[in-house]
PDB file of C-alpha atoms in Angstrom:
ATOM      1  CA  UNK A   1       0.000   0.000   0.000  1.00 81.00           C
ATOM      2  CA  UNK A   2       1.544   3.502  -0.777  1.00 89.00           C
ATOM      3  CA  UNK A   3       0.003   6.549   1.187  1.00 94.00           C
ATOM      4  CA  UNK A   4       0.660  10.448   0.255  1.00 96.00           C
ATOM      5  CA  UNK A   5       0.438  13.214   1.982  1.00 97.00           C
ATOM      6  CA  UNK A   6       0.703  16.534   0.611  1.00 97.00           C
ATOM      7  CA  UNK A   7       1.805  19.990   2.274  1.00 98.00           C
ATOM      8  CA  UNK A   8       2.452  23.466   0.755  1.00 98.00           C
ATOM      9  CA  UNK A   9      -1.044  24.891  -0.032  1.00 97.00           C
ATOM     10  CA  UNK A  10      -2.496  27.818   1.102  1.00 98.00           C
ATOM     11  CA  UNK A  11      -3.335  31.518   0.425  1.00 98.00           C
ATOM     12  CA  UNK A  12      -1.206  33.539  -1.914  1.00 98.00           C
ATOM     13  CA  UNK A  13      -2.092  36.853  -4.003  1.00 98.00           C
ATOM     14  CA  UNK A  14      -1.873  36.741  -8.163  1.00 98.00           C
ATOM     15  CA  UNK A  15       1.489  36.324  -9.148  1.00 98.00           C
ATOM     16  CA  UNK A  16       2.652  34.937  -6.362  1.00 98.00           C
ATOM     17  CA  UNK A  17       3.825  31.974  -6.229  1.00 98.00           C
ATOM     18  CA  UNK A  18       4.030  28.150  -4.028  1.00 98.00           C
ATOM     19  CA  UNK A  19       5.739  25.190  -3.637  1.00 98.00           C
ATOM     20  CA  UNK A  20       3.866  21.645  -2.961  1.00 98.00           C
ATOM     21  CA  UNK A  21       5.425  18.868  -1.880  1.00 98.00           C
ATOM     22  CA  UNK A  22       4.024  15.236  -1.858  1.00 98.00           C
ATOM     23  CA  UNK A  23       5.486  12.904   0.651  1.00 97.00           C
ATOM     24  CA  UNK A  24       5.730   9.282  -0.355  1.00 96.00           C
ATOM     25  CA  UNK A  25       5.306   6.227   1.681  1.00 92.00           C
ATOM     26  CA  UNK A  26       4.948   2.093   1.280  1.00 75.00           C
ATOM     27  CA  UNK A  27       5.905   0.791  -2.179  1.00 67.00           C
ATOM     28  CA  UNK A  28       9.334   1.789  -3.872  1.00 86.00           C
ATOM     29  CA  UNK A  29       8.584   5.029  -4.608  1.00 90.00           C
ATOM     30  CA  UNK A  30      11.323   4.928  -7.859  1.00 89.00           C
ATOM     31  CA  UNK A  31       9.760   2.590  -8.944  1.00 91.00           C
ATOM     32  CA  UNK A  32       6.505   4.420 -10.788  1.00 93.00           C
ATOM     33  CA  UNK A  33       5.320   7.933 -11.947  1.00 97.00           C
ATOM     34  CA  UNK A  34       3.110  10.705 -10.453  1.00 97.00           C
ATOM     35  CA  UNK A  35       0.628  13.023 -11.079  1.00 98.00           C
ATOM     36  CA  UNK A  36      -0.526  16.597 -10.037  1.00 98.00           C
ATOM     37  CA  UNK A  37      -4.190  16.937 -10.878  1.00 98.00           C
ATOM     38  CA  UNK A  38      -6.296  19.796  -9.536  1.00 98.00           C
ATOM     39  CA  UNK A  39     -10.245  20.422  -8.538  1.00 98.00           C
ATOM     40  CA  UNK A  40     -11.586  24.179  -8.592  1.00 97.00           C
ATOM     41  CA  UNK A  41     -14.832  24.762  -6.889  1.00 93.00           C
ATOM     42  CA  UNK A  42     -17.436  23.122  -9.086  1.00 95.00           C
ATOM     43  CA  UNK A  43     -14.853  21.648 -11.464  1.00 97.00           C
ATOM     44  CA  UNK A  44     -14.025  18.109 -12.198  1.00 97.00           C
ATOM     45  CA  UNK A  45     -10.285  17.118 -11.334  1.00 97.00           C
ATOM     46  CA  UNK A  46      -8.136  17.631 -13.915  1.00 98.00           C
ATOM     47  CA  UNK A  47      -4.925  17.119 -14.937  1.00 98.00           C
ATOM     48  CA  UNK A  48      -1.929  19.641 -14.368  1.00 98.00           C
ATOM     49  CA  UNK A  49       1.782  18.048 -14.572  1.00 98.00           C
ATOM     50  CA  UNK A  50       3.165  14.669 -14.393  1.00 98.00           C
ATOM     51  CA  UNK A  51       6.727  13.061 -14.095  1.00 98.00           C
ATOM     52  CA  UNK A  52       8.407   9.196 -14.812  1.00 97.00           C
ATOM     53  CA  UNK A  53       9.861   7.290 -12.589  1.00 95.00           C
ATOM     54  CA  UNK A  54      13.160   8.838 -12.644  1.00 95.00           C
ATOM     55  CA  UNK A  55      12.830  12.453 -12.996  1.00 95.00           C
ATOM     56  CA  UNK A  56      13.730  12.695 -16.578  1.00 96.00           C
ATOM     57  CA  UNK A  57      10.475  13.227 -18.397  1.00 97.00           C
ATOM     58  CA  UNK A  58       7.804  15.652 -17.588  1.00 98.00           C
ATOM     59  CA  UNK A  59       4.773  16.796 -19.545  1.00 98.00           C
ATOM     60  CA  UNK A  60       1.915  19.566 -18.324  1.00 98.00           C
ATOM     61  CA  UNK A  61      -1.156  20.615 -18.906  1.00 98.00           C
ATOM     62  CA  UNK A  62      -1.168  23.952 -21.419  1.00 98.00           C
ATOM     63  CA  UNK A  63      -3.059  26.317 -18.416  1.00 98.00           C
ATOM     64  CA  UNK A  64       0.076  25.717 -16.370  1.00 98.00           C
ATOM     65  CA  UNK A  65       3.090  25.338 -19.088  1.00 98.00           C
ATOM     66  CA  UNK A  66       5.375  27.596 -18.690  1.00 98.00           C
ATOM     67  CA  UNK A  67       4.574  28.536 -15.329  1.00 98.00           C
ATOM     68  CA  UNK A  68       4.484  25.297 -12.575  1.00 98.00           C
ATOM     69  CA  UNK A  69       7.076  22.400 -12.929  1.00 98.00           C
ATOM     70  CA  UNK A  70       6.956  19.262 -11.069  1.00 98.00           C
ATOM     71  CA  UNK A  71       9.982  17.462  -9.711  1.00 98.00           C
ATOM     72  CA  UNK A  72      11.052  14.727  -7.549  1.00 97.00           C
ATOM     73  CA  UNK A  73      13.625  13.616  -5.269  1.00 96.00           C
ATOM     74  CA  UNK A  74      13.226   9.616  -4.809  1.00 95.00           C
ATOM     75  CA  UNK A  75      16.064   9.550  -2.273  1.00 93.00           C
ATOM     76  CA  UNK A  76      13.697  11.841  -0.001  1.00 95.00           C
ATOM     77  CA  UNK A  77      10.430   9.760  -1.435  1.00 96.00           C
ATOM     78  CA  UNK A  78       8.913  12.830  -2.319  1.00 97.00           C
ATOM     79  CA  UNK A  79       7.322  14.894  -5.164  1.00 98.00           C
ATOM     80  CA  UNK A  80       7.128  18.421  -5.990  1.00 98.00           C
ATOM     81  CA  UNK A  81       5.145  20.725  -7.749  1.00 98.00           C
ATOM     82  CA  UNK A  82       6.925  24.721  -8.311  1.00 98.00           C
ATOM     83  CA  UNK A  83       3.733  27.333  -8.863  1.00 98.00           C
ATOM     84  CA  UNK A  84       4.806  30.697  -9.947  1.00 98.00           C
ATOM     85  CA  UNK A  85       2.430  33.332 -11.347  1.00 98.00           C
ATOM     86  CA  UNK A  86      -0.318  32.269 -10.172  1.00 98.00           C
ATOM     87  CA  UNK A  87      -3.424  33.397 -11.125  1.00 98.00           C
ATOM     88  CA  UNK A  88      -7.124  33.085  -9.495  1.00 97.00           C
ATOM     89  CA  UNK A  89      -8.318  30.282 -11.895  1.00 97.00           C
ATOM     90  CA  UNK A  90      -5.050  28.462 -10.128  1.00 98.00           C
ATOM     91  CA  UNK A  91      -7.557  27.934  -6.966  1.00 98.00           C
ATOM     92  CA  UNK A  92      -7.990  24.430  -6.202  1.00 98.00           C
ATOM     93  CA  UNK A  93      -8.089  21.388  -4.450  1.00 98.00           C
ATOM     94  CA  UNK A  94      -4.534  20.209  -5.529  1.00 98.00           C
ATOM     95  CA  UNK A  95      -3.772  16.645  -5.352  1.00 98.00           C
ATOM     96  CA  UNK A  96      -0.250  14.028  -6.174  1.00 98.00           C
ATOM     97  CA  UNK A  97      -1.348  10.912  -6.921  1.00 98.00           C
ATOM     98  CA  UNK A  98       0.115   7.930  -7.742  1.00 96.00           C
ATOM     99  CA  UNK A  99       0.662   6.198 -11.583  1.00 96.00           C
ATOM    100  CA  UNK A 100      -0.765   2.644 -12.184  1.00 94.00           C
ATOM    101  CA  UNK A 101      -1.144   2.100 -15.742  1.00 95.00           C
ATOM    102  CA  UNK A 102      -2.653   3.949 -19.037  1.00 95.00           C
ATOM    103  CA  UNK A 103      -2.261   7.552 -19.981  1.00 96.00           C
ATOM    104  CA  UNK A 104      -0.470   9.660 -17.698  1.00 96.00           C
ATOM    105  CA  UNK A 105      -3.750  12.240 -18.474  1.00 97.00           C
ATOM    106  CA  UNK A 106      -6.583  10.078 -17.494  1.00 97.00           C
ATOM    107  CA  UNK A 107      -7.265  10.447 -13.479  1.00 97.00           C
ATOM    108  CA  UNK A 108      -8.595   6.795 -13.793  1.00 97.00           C
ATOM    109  CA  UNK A 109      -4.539   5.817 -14.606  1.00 97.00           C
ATOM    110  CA  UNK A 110      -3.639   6.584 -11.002  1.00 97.00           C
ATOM    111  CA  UNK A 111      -3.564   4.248  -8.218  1.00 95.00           C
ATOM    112  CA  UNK A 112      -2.788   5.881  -5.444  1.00 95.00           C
ATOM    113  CA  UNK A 113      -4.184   9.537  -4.327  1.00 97.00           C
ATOM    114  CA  UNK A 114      -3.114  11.987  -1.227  1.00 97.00           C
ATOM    115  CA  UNK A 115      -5.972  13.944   0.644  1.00 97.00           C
ATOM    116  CA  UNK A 116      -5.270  16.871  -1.291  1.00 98.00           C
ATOM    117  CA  UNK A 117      -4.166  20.516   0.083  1.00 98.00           C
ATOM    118  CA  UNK A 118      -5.563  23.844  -0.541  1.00 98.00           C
ATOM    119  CA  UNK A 119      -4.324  26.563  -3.279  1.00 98.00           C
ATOM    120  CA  UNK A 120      -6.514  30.358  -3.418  1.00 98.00           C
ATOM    121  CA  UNK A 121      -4.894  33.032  -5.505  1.00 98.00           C
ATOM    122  CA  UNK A 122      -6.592  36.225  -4.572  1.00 97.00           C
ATOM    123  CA  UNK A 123      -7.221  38.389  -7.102  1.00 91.00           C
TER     124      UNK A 123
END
């Protein structure tokens, strides 16, 4: 069983920026991709960034390009996400979450899913 627990959110004004982190626990965390997804207020979750197993490939979704990247650090188990100008249609629900198999887009791919944490940009 992996669990995640995420940290980092909270209230920042438009153009500020955040750093999440994702903390890792249970299977070998090296040993599979994650995901950043997102849910505004009356939004479905969506996808925002995603990394492989060992740091080298990355992909995002076109709202954020340009302005969040998402890292990791296996030795420390844990996953990152970098938000800078950030704007109010950043606010969410933000949530790491686990890869098991399919496309790295679809939220069904994932196995594994933190609790989420809190991002509001204030206009």
């Amino acid at each position: 069983q992996v669990q995640l627990v995420e940290s980092g959110g909270g209230l920042v004004q438009t153009g500020g920026s955040l750093r999440l982190s994702c903390a890792a626990s249970g299977r070998t965390f090296s040993s599979y991709a994650m995901g950043w997804f997102r849910q505004g207020p009356g939004k479905a979750r969506e996808f925002v960034a995603t990394i492989n197993s060992n740091g080298i490939t990355t992909d995002y979704a076109d709202s954020v390009k340009g302005r969040f990247t998402i890292s990791r650090d296996n030795a420390k188990n844990t996953v990152y996400l970098q938000m800078n100008s950030l704007k109010p249609e950043d606010t969410a629900v933000y949530y790491c979450a686990g890869y098991g198999s399919g496309s790295y887009y679809d939220i069904l791919s994932y196995r594994y899913w933190g609790q989420g944490t809190q991002v509001t940009v204030s206009s």
